PDB file of C-alpha atoms and ligand atoms in Angstrom:
ATOM      1  CA  MET A   7      84.107  62.038 160.111  1.00  0.00           C
ATOM      2  CA  VAL A   8      84.649  61.422 156.368  1.00  0.00           C
ATOM      3  CA  ASP A   9      82.020  62.964 154.075  1.00  0.00           C
ATOM      4  CA  LYS A  10      80.528  60.162 151.953  1.00  0.00           C
ATOM      5  CA  ASN A  11      79.147  60.757 148.489  1.00  0.00           C
ATOM      6  CA  ILE A  12      77.957  59.052 145.336  1.00  0.00           C
ATOM      7  CA  ASP A  13      81.045  60.046 143.326  1.00  0.00           C
ATOM      8  CA  LEU A  14      82.091  56.879 141.471  1.00  0.00           C
ATOM      9  CA  SER A  15      84.615  58.483 139.123  1.00  0.00           C
ATOM     10  CA  GLY A  16      87.801  56.517 138.559  1.00  0.00           C
ATOM     11  CA  LYS A  17      86.265  53.266 139.826  1.00  0.00           C
ATOM     12  CA  VAL A  18      86.361  50.123 137.684  1.00  0.00           C
ATOM     13  CA  ALA A  19      83.007  48.357 137.374  1.00  0.00           C
ATOM     14  CA  LEU A  20      81.906  45.123 135.730  1.00  0.00           C
ATOM     15  CA  VAL A  21      78.241  44.987 134.706  1.00  0.00           C
ATOM     16  CA  THR A  22      77.330  41.487 133.552  1.00  0.00           C
ATOM     17  CA  GLY A  23      74.743  41.375 130.777  1.00  0.00           C
ATOM     18  CA  GLY A  24      75.367  45.031 129.999  1.00  0.00           C
ATOM     19  CA  SER A  25      74.562  44.835 126.296  1.00  0.00           C
ATOM     20  CA  ARG A  26      70.861  45.661 126.689  1.00  0.00           C
ATOM     21  CA  GLY A  27      68.036  46.294 129.138  1.00  0.00           C
ATOM     22  CA  LEU A  28      68.760  47.163 132.746  1.00  0.00           C
ATOM     23  CA  GLY A  29      72.468  46.268 132.549  1.00  0.00           C
ATOM     24  CA  LYS A  30      73.015  48.644 129.641  1.00  0.00           C
ATOM     25  CA  ASP A  31      71.353  51.524 131.484  1.00  0.00           C
ATOM     26  CA  ILE A  32      73.426  50.851 134.630  1.00  0.00           C
ATOM     27  CA  ALA A  33      76.585  50.768 132.478  1.00  0.00           C
ATOM     28  CA  LEU A  34      75.618  54.004 130.710  1.00  0.00           C
ATOM     29  CA  LYS A  35      74.825  55.937 133.908  1.00  0.00           C
ATOM     30  CA  MET A  36      78.071  54.714 135.482  1.00  0.00           C
ATOM     31  CA  ALA A  37      80.147  55.642 132.423  1.00  0.00           C
ATOM     32  CA  LYS A  38      78.560  59.124 132.487  1.00  0.00           C
ATOM     33  CA  ARG A  39      79.815  59.436 136.085  1.00  0.00           C
ATOM     34  CA  GLY A  40      83.392  58.676 135.051  1.00  0.00           C
ATOM     35  CA  VAL A  41      83.455  54.969 135.884  1.00  0.00           C
ATOM     36  CA  GLU A  42      85.662  52.663 133.783  1.00  0.00           C
ATOM     37  CA  VAL A  43      82.915  50.253 132.733  1.00  0.00           C
ATOM     38  CA  VAL A  44      83.278  46.673 131.537  1.00  0.00           C
ATOM     39  CA  ILE A  45      80.267  44.792 130.195  1.00  0.00           C
ATOM     40  CA  CYS A  46      79.885  41.183 129.128  1.00  0.00           C
ATOM     41  CA  GLY A  47      77.325  39.174 127.208  1.00  0.00           C
ATOM     42  CA  ARG A  48      77.150  36.038 125.102  1.00  0.00           C
ATOM     43  CA  LYS A  49      76.626  37.627 121.687  1.00  0.00           C
ATOM     44  CA  LYS A  50      79.356  39.759 120.139  1.00  0.00           C
ATOM     45  CA  GLU A  51      76.940  41.624 117.838  1.00  0.00           C
ATOM     46  CA  ASN A  52      74.944  42.858 120.874  1.00  0.00           C
ATOM     47  CA  LEU A  53      78.150  44.036 122.557  1.00  0.00           C
ATOM     48  CA  ASP A  54      79.338  45.791 119.384  1.00  0.00           C
ATOM     49  CA  THR A  55      76.023  47.643 119.041  1.00  0.00           C
ATOM     50  CA  THR A  56      76.263  48.805 122.659  1.00  0.00           C
ATOM     51  CA  VAL A  57      79.867  49.981 122.253  1.00  0.00           C
ATOM     52  CA  GLU A  58      78.798  52.018 119.197  1.00  0.00           C
ATOM     53  CA  GLU A  59      75.883  53.502 121.136  1.00  0.00           C
ATOM     54  CA  PHE A  60      78.252  54.552 123.944  1.00  0.00           C
ATOM     55  CA  HIS A  61      80.549  56.180 121.379  1.00  0.00           C
ATOM     56  CA  THR A  62      77.631  58.319 120.173  1.00  0.00           C
ATOM     57  CA  HIS A  63      77.426  59.631 123.783  1.00  0.00           C
ATOM     58  CA  GLY A  64      81.200  60.279 123.704  1.00  0.00           C
ATOM     59  CA  LEU A  65      81.779  57.407 126.131  1.00  0.00           C
ATOM     60  CA  ASP A  66      84.052  54.393 125.976  1.00  0.00           C
ATOM     61  CA  LEU A  67      83.776  50.995 127.607  1.00  0.00           C
ATOM     62  CA  MET A  68      85.331  47.549 127.528  1.00  0.00           C
ATOM     63  CA  ALA A  69      83.045  44.813 126.160  1.00  0.00           C
ATOM     64  CA  GLU A  70      83.938  41.138 126.484  1.00  0.00           C
ATOM     65  CA  CYS A  71      82.160  38.046 125.170  1.00  0.00           C
ATOM     66  CA  ALA A  72      81.509  35.746 128.129  1.00  0.00           C
ATOM     67  CA  ASN A  73      78.769  33.379 129.213  1.00  0.00           C
ATOM     68  CA  ILE A  74      78.651  33.836 132.991  1.00  0.00           C
ATOM     69  CA  GLY A  75      77.476  30.269 133.487  1.00  0.00           C
ATOM     70  CA  LYS A  76      80.808  28.880 132.218  1.00  0.00           C
ATOM     71  CA  SER A  77      83.725  29.092 134.655  1.00  0.00           C
ATOM     72  CA  ASP A  78      86.475  29.138 131.987  1.00  0.00           C
ATOM     73  CA  GLN A  79      84.812  32.129 130.293  1.00  0.00           C
ATOM     74  CA  VAL A  80      84.334  33.923 133.615  1.00  0.00           C
ATOM     75  CA  LYS A  81      87.971  33.330 134.522  1.00  0.00           C
ATOM     76  CA  ALA A  82      89.096  34.794 131.167  1.00  0.00           C
ATOM     77  CA  LEU A  83      86.799  37.797 131.667  1.00  0.00           C
ATOM     78  CA  ILE A  84      88.230  38.657 135.080  1.00  0.00           C
ATOM     79  CA  GLN A  85      91.782  38.092 133.760  1.00  0.00           C
ATOM     80  CA  ALA A  86      91.111  40.555 130.920  1.00  0.00           C
ATOM     81  CA  ILE A  87      89.913  43.156 133.459  1.00  0.00           C
ATOM     82  CA  GLU A  88      93.003  42.581 135.588  1.00  0.00           C
ATOM     83  CA  GLU A  89      95.270  42.977 132.551  1.00  0.00           C
ATOM     84  CA  LYS A  90      93.601  46.217 131.449  1.00  0.00           C
ATOM     85  CA  PHE A  91      92.901  47.948 134.784  1.00  0.00           C
ATOM     86  CA  GLY A  92      94.721  45.926 137.460  1.00  0.00           C
ATOM     87  CA  ARG A  93      91.731  46.325 139.767  1.00  0.00           C
ATOM     88  CA  LEU A  94      87.973  45.909 140.183  1.00  0.00           C
ATOM     89  CA  ASP A  95      85.916  48.079 142.531  1.00  0.00           C
ATOM     90  CA  ILE A  96      82.302  47.349 141.605  1.00  0.00           C
ATOM     91  CA  LEU A  97      80.562  44.201 140.375  1.00  0.00           C
ATOM     92  CA  ILE A  98      76.954  44.331 139.224  1.00  0.00           C
ATOM     93  CA  ASN A  99      75.677  40.767 138.792  1.00  0.00           C
ATOM     94  CA  ASN A 100      72.902  41.737 136.422  1.00  0.00           C
ATOM     95  CA  VAL A 101      72.503  38.704 134.124  1.00  0.00           C
ATOM     96  CA  GLY A 102      69.249  36.851 134.503  1.00  0.00           C
ATOM     97  CA  MET A 103      66.817  35.031 132.277  1.00  0.00           C
ATOM     98  CA  ASN A 104      63.554  33.145 132.452  1.00  0.00           C
ATOM     99  CA  ILE A 105      61.655  30.626 130.368  1.00  0.00           C
ATOM    100  CA  LEU A 106      57.969  30.303 131.205  1.00  0.00           C
ATOM    101  CA  THR A 107      56.920  26.847 132.392  1.00  0.00           C
ATOM    102  CA  PRO A 108      53.423  25.557 133.210  1.00  0.00           C
ATOM    103  CA  SER A 109      54.664  24.507 136.668  1.00  0.00           C
ATOM    104  CA  VAL A 110      57.893  23.530 138.419  1.00  0.00           C
ATOM    105  CA  VAL A 111      57.073  19.819 138.375  1.00  0.00           C
ATOM    106  CA  GLU A 112      56.521  19.995 134.624  1.00  0.00           C
ATOM    107  CA  ALA A 113      59.795  21.794 133.978  1.00  0.00           C
ATOM    108  CA  ASP A 114      62.319  19.527 132.323  1.00  0.00           C
ATOM    109  CA  GLU A 115      65.799  19.128 133.771  1.00  0.00           C
ATOM    110  CA  GLY A 116      67.499  21.068 130.975  1.00  0.00           C
ATOM    111  CA  LEU A 117      65.267  24.080 131.539  1.00  0.00           C
ATOM    112  CA  TRP A 118      65.828  23.930 135.312  1.00  0.00           C
ATOM    113  CA  ASP A 119      69.608  23.833 134.733  1.00  0.00           C
ATOM    114  CA  LYS A 120      69.512  26.720 132.235  1.00  0.00           C
ATOM    115  CA  ILE A 121      67.536  29.056 134.514  1.00  0.00           C
ATOM    116  CA  LEU A 122      69.565  28.152 137.607  1.00  0.00           C
ATOM    117  CA  GLU A 123      72.822  28.549 135.666  1.00  0.00           C
ATOM    118  CA  SER A 124      72.078  32.027 134.284  1.00  0.00           C
ATOM    119  CA  ASN A 125      70.635  33.478 137.466  1.00  0.00           C
ATOM    120  CA  LEU A 126      72.339  31.705 140.360  1.00  0.00           C
ATOM    121  CA  LYS A 127      75.397  29.728 139.299  1.00  0.00           C
ATOM    122  CA  GLY A 128      76.545  32.629 137.128  1.00  0.00           C
ATOM    123  CA  THR A 129      76.253  35.046 140.060  1.00  0.00           C
ATOM    124  CA  PHE A 130      78.303  32.618 142.170  1.00  0.00           C
ATOM    125  CA  LEU A 131      80.978  32.140 139.482  1.00  0.00           C
ATOM    126  CA  VAL A 132      81.462  35.823 138.654  1.00  0.00           C
ATOM    127  CA  SER A 133      81.508  36.785 142.338  1.00  0.00           C
ATOM    128  CA  SER A 134      84.050  34.079 143.194  1.00  0.00           C
ATOM    129  CA  HIS A 135      86.475  35.102 140.457  1.00  0.00           C
ATOM    130  CA  ALA A 136      85.914  38.845 140.952  1.00  0.00           C
ATOM    131  CA  VAL A 137      86.487  38.765 144.704  1.00  0.00           C
ATOM    132  CA  THR A 138      90.174  37.881 144.317  1.00  0.00           C
ATOM    133  CA  LEU A 139      90.714  40.990 142.200  1.00  0.00           C
ATOM    134  CA  MET A 140      88.573  43.135 144.530  1.00  0.00           C
ATOM    135  CA  LYS A 141      90.567  42.034 147.563  1.00  0.00           C
ATOM    136  CA  GLY A 142      93.708  43.252 145.761  1.00  0.00           C
ATOM    137  CA  SER A 143      92.041  46.678 145.354  1.00  0.00           C
ATOM    138  CA  GLY A 144      91.327  46.871 149.099  1.00  0.00           C
ATOM    139  CA  GLY A 145      87.640  45.957 148.871  1.00  0.00           C
ATOM    140  CA  GLY A 146      84.625  46.764 146.749  1.00  0.00           C
ATOM    141  CA  LYS A 147      80.894  46.588 146.190  1.00  0.00           C
ATOM    142  CA  ILE A 148      78.869  43.736 144.784  1.00  0.00           C
ATOM    143  CA  VAL A 149      75.257  44.385 143.757  1.00  0.00           C
ATOM    144  CA  ASN A 150      73.174  41.405 142.670  1.00  0.00           C
ATOM    145  CA  ILE A 151      70.054  41.966 140.598  1.00  0.00           C
ATOM    146  CA  SER A 152      67.310  39.852 142.105  1.00  0.00           C
ATOM    147  CA  SER A 153      63.558  40.220 141.584  1.00  0.00           C
ATOM    148  CA  ILE A 154      60.393  40.424 143.654  1.00  0.00           C
ATOM    149  CA  ALA A 155      59.925  36.884 142.271  1.00  0.00           C
ATOM    150  CA  ALA A 156      62.456  35.807 144.944  1.00  0.00           C
ATOM    151  CA  ARG A 157      59.807  36.447 147.598  1.00  0.00           C
ATOM    152  CA  LYS A 158      56.493  36.209 145.736  1.00  0.00           C
ATOM    153  CA  VAL A 159      55.431  33.236 143.663  1.00  0.00           C
ATOM    154  CA  SER A 160      54.554  34.112 140.115  1.00  0.00           C
ATOM    155  CA  ARG A 161      52.724  31.455 138.119  1.00  0.00           C
ATOM    156  CA  GLY A 162      54.735  30.107 135.194  1.00  0.00           C
ATOM    157  CA  MET A 163      57.916  31.526 136.710  1.00  0.00           C
ATOM    158  CA  GLY A 164      58.476  28.977 139.487  1.00  0.00           C
ATOM    159  CA  VAL A 165      62.001  27.940 138.539  1.00  0.00           C
ATOM    160  CA  TYR A 166      63.015  31.607 138.179  1.00  0.00           C
ATOM    161  CA  CYS A 167      61.485  32.320 141.632  1.00  0.00           C
ATOM    162  CA  VAL A 168      63.647  29.547 143.124  1.00  0.00           C
ATOM    163  CA  ALA A 169      66.756  30.842 141.341  1.00  0.00           C
ATOM    164  CA  LYS A 170      66.238  34.441 142.510  1.00  0.00           C
ATOM    165  CA  ALA A 171      65.535  33.274 146.080  1.00  0.00           C
ATOM    166  CA  GLY A 172      68.946  31.576 145.799  1.00  0.00           C
ATOM    167  CA  VAL A 173      70.482  34.855 144.615  1.00  0.00           C
ATOM    168  CA  GLU A 174      69.131  36.643 147.704  1.00  0.00           C
ATOM    169  CA  MET A 175      70.506  33.990 150.089  1.00  0.00           C
ATOM    170  CA  LEU A 176      73.825  34.033 148.204  1.00  0.00           C
ATOM    171  CA  THR A 177      73.832  37.816 148.745  1.00  0.00           C
ATOM    172  CA  ARG A 178      73.519  37.358 152.508  1.00  0.00           C
ATOM    173  CA  VAL A 179      76.063  34.523 152.674  1.00  0.00           C
ATOM    174  CA  LEU A 180      78.666  36.503 150.709  1.00  0.00           C
ATOM    175  CA  ALA A 181      77.924  39.621 152.762  1.00  0.00           C
ATOM    176  CA  VAL A 182      78.861  37.780 155.952  1.00  0.00           C
ATOM    177  CA  GLU A 183      81.835  35.946 154.451  1.00  0.00           C
ATOM    178  CA  LEU A 184      83.334  39.070 152.849  1.00  0.00           C
ATOM    179  CA  ALA A 185      82.503  41.670 155.510  1.00  0.00           C
ATOM    180  CA  LEU A 186      86.026  41.858 156.915  1.00  0.00           C
ATOM    181  CA  GLU A 187      87.476  42.068 153.388  1.00  0.00           C
ATOM    182  CA  HIS A 188      85.657  45.420 153.000  1.00  0.00           C
ATOM    183  CA  ILE A 189      83.431  43.983 150.282  1.00  0.00           C
ATOM    184  CA  ASN A 190      79.757  44.923 150.650  1.00  0.00           C
ATOM    185  CA  VAL A 191      77.289  42.532 149.031  1.00  0.00           C
ATOM    186  CA  ASN A 192      73.719  43.703 148.506  1.00  0.00           C
ATOM    187  CA  ALA A 193      70.886  43.163 146.061  1.00  0.00           C
ATOM    188  CA  VAL A 194      68.239  45.132 144.217  1.00  0.00           C
ATOM    189  CA  ALA A 195      64.906  43.412 143.598  1.00  0.00           C
ATOM    190  CA  PRO A 196      62.839  45.079 140.898  1.00  0.00           C
ATOM    191  CA  GLY A 197      59.230  44.400 140.001  1.00  0.00           C
ATOM    192  CA  MET A 198      58.448  44.432 136.290  1.00  0.00           C
ATOM    193  CA  VAL A 199      60.840  46.617 134.294  1.00  0.00           C
ATOM    194  CA  ARG A 200      60.219  47.593 130.681  1.00  0.00           C
ATOM    195  CA  THR A 201      62.960  45.558 128.883  1.00  0.00           C
ATOM    196  CA  ARG A 202      63.053  42.784 126.307  1.00  0.00           C
ATOM    197  CA  PHE A 203      63.002  40.229 129.127  1.00  0.00           C
ATOM    198  CA  SER A 204      59.474  41.205 130.177  1.00  0.00           C
ATOM    199  CA  GLN A 205      58.185  42.265 126.750  1.00  0.00           C
ATOM    200  CA  PRO A 206      55.607  39.434 126.486  1.00  0.00           C
ATOM    201  CA  PHE A 207      53.853  40.988 129.520  1.00  0.00           C
ATOM    202  CA  TRP A 208      54.035  44.731 128.891  1.00  0.00           C
ATOM    203  CA  SER A 209      53.410  44.539 125.146  1.00  0.00           C
ATOM    204  CA  ASP A 210      50.035  42.835 125.747  1.00  0.00           C
ATOM    205  CA  GLU A 211      47.580  45.526 126.855  1.00  0.00           C
ATOM    206  CA  SER A 212      45.383  43.268 128.977  1.00  0.00           C
ATOM    207  CA  LEU A 213      48.326  41.524 130.676  1.00  0.00           C
ATOM    208  CA  LEU A 214      49.891  44.916 131.386  1.00  0.00           C
ATOM    209  CA  LYS A 215      46.632  46.150 132.967  1.00  0.00           C
ATOM    210  CA  ASP A 216      46.587  43.081 135.259  1.00  0.00           C
ATOM    211  CA  VAL A 217      50.165  43.778 136.368  1.00  0.00           C
ATOM    212  CA  VAL A 218      49.640  47.516 136.867  1.00  0.00           C
ATOM    213  CA  ARG A 219      46.582  46.803 139.032  1.00  0.00           C
ATOM    214  CA  THR A 220      48.971  45.220 141.593  1.00  0.00           C
ATOM    215  CA  ILE A 221      51.314  48.249 141.683  1.00  0.00           C
ATOM    216  CA  PRO A 222      50.252  51.082 144.028  1.00  0.00           C
ATOM    217  CA  MET A 223      52.236  53.617 141.987  1.00  0.00           C
ATOM    218  CA  GLY A 224      50.176  52.655 138.947  1.00  0.00           C
ATOM    219  CA  ARG A 225      52.878  51.782 136.428  1.00  0.00           C
ATOM    220  CA  ILE A 226      55.695  49.344 135.753  1.00  0.00           C
ATOM    221  CA  ALA A 227      59.326  50.479 136.145  1.00  0.00           C
ATOM    222  CA  GLU A 228      61.556  51.938 133.476  1.00  0.00           C
ATOM    223  CA  THR A 229      65.231  50.941 133.720  1.00  0.00           C
ATOM    224  CA  GLY A 230      66.046  54.401 135.122  1.00  0.00           C
ATOM    225  CA  ASP A 231      63.830  53.696 138.150  1.00  0.00           C
ATOM    226  CA  VAL A 232      66.133  50.838 139.159  1.00  0.00           C
ATOM    227  CA  VAL A 233      69.517  52.422 138.418  1.00  0.00           C
ATOM    228  CA  GLY A 234      69.389  54.800 141.422  1.00  0.00           C
ATOM    229  CA  ALA A 235      69.262  51.970 143.970  1.00  0.00           C
ATOM    230  CA  VAL A 236      72.155  50.235 142.190  1.00  0.00           C
ATOM    231  CA  MET A 237      74.256  53.436 142.196  1.00  0.00           C
ATOM    232  CA  PHE A 238      73.573  53.965 145.900  1.00  0.00           C
ATOM    233  CA  LEU A 239      74.681  50.419 146.752  1.00  0.00           C
ATOM    234  CA  ALA A 240      77.767  50.809 144.531  1.00  0.00           C
ATOM    235  CA  SER A 241      78.791  54.049 146.236  1.00  0.00           C
ATOM    236  CA  ASP A 242      80.377  55.082 149.553  1.00  0.00           C
ATOM    237  CA  LEU A 243      76.937  56.172 150.781  1.00  0.00           C
ATOM    238  CA  SER A 244      76.134  52.535 151.550  1.00  0.00           C
ATOM    239  CA  ASP A 245      79.444  51.659 153.257  1.00  0.00           C
ATOM    240  CA  PHE A 246      77.783  50.206 156.393  1.00  0.00           C
ATOM    241  CA  ILE A 247      75.031  48.334 154.522  1.00  0.00           C
ATOM    242  CA  THR A 248      75.629  44.714 153.601  1.00  0.00           C
ATOM    243  CA  GLY A 249      73.436  41.638 153.093  1.00  0.00           C
ATOM    244  CA  GLU A 250      70.458  43.888 152.287  1.00  0.00           C
ATOM    245  CA  VAL A 251      67.901  43.808 149.471  1.00  0.00           C
ATOM    246  CA  ILE A 252      66.330  47.020 148.163  1.00  0.00           C
ATOM    247  CA  THR A 253      62.961  46.384 146.523  1.00  0.00           C
ATOM    248  CA  VAL A 254      62.168  48.689 143.593  1.00  0.00           C
ATOM    249  CA  ASP A 255      58.586  47.884 142.655  1.00  0.00           C
ATOM    250  CA  GLY A 256      56.351  50.931 143.044  1.00  0.00           C
ATOM    251  CA  GLY A 257      54.985  49.482 146.276  1.00  0.00           C
ATOM    252  CA  SER A 258      53.639  46.146 145.015  1.00  0.00           C
ATOM    253  CA  MET A 259      55.264  44.162 147.863  1.00  0.00           C
ATOM    254  CA  ALA A 260      54.138  46.659 150.532  1.00  0.00           C
TER     255      ALA A 260
HETATM  256  N1  NAP B  29      62.815  43.097 133.116  1.00  0.00           N
HETATM  257  C1  NAP B  29      62.133  42.771 134.219  1.00  0.00           C
HETATM  258  O1  NAP B  29      60.896  42.872 134.294  1.00  0.00           O
HETATM  259  C2  NAP B  29      62.889  42.307 135.428  1.00  0.00           C
HETATM  260  C3  NAP B  29      62.200  42.269 136.656  1.00  0.00           C
HETATM  261  C4  NAP B  29      62.889  41.843 137.795  1.00  0.00           C
HETATM  262  C5  NAP B  29      64.207  41.479 137.715  1.00  0.00           C
HETATM  263  N2  NAP B  29      64.848  41.510 136.501  1.00  0.00           N
HETATM  264  C6  NAP B  29      66.247  41.102 136.461  1.00  0.00           C
HETATM  265  O2  NAP B  29      67.008  42.177 135.939  1.00  0.00           O
HETATM  266  C7  NAP B  29      68.194  41.647 135.304  1.00  0.00           C
HETATM  267  C8  NAP B  29      68.345  42.266 133.923  1.00  0.00           C
HETATM  268  O3  NAP B  29      67.217  41.875 133.162  1.00  0.00           O
HETATM  269  P1  NAP B  29      66.793  42.621 131.811  1.00  0.00           P
HETATM  270  O4  NAP B  29      65.345  42.768 131.881  1.00  0.00           O
HETATM  271  O5  NAP B  29      67.657  43.796 131.549  1.00  0.00           O
HETATM  272  O6  NAP B  29      67.145  41.428 130.768  1.00  0.00           O
HETATM  273  P2  NAP B  29      67.449  41.446 129.199  1.00  0.00           P
HETATM  274  O7  NAP B  29      66.870  42.680 128.580  1.00  0.00           O
HETATM  275  O8  NAP B  29      67.010  40.128 128.711  1.00  0.00           O
HETATM  276  O9  NAP B  29      69.054  41.563 129.130  1.00  0.00           O
HETATM  277  C9  NAP B  29      69.837  40.489 129.555  1.00  0.00           C
HETATM  278  C10 NAP B  29      71.302  40.777 129.306  1.00  0.00           C
HETATM  279  O10 NAP B  29      72.065  39.678 129.822  1.00  0.00           O
HETATM  280  C11 NAP B  29      72.864  39.095 128.785  1.00  0.00           C
HETATM  281  N3  NAP B  29      72.929  37.664 129.096  1.00  0.00           N
HETATM  282  C12 NAP B  29      71.899  36.784 129.200  1.00  0.00           C
HETATM  283  N4  NAP B  29      72.342  35.570 129.578  1.00  0.00           N
HETATM  284  C13 NAP B  29      73.687  35.685 129.718  1.00  0.00           C
HETATM  285  C14 NAP B  29      74.722  34.788 130.105  1.00  0.00           C
HETATM  286  N5  NAP B  29      74.469  33.521 130.430  1.00  0.00           N
HETATM  287  N6  NAP B  29      75.986  35.261 130.154  1.00  0.00           N
HETATM  288  C15 NAP B  29      76.271  36.541 129.852  1.00  0.00           C
HETATM  289  N7  NAP B  29      75.337  37.441 129.493  1.00  0.00           N
HETATM  290  C16 NAP B  29      74.059  37.015 129.421  1.00  0.00           C
HETATM  291  C17 NAP B  29      72.159  39.480 127.496  1.00  0.00           C
HETATM  292  O11 NAP B  29      73.047  39.523 126.381  1.00  0.00           O
HETATM  293  P3  NAP B  29      73.255  38.221 125.412  1.00  0.00           P
HETATM  294  O12 NAP B  29      71.890  37.736 125.071  1.00  0.00           O
HETATM  295  O13 NAP B  29      74.034  38.738 124.243  1.00  0.00           O
HETATM  296  O14 NAP B  29      74.042  37.254 126.234  1.00  0.00           O
HETATM  297  C18 NAP B  29      71.682  40.887 127.853  1.00  0.00           C
HETATM  298  O15 NAP B  29      72.749  41.813 127.742  1.00  0.00           O
HETATM  299  C19 NAP B  29      68.019  40.120 135.319  1.00  0.00           C
HETATM  300  O16 NAP B  29      68.730  39.575 136.398  1.00  0.00           O
HETATM  301  C20 NAP B  29      66.527  39.923 135.536  1.00  0.00           C
HETATM  302  O17 NAP B  29      66.240  38.690 136.148  1.00  0.00           O
HETATM  303  C21 NAP B  29      64.231  41.926 135.363  1.00  0.00           C
END
């Protein structure tokens, strides 16, 4: 029997939306473990700041401007990875965004498209292009960042809930379709994490209290709380797990 471990050194990983928040922390922890990390984002200045921050830790990474909702940009991103490394072992589909809406029926079409594009279509596009490169490397790991919003309605976040539910079904569909290609596809579904994305909630003391009241562990997550589940799913330790969602929410869905 082969001894499995969480050693990711020498692997090539793409973390979408790695210029801040959860994606940046995943990228940083992976780079510290010897992974060749690639991040992407829409704004060059955010990517540049992150590259500089990595340099202060003595770490290097590849940072590419790409909007994951646009297939030509995704294609160019994967081509750039192929040119530099010739392989891709790990894909973390981390990009996601939300715009609060009074209700789904009041959401305009443009807003619906924007939320679905960033969360769901983008995950589809990056996975589709990345899989060709992964197959050439003999397989790989895809980890999609979902949310507890995929399974629990949150007022004002209805369109996002629909999009993340789509991400979880896409996870299961890809898991089945890619199983014999040795590509595991799983997801991590966090509750609230302290990042810019959720700042309107955690920076308001009374809103934060309302949220924390629903979390048995009595606090919201820091990015580091979520990274462990991502690393596990990206490693050999999870080789026989596919189509699964790990909830990281301090017990709020229990
Ligand atoms: N924070 C939470 O409470 C929470 C809870 C549950 C789940 N999540 C999920 O966790 C993931 C990470 O969220 P976060 O809180 O770290 O968000 P964040 O702080 O807003 O960071 C988002 C990152 O994605 C990039 N990005 C956004 N749209 C993009 C696009 N279309 N193409 C390429 N890059 C894009 C951003 O860079 P640019 O702006 O430069 O493009 C940034 O690097 C998301 O999927 C989110 O839904 C978050």
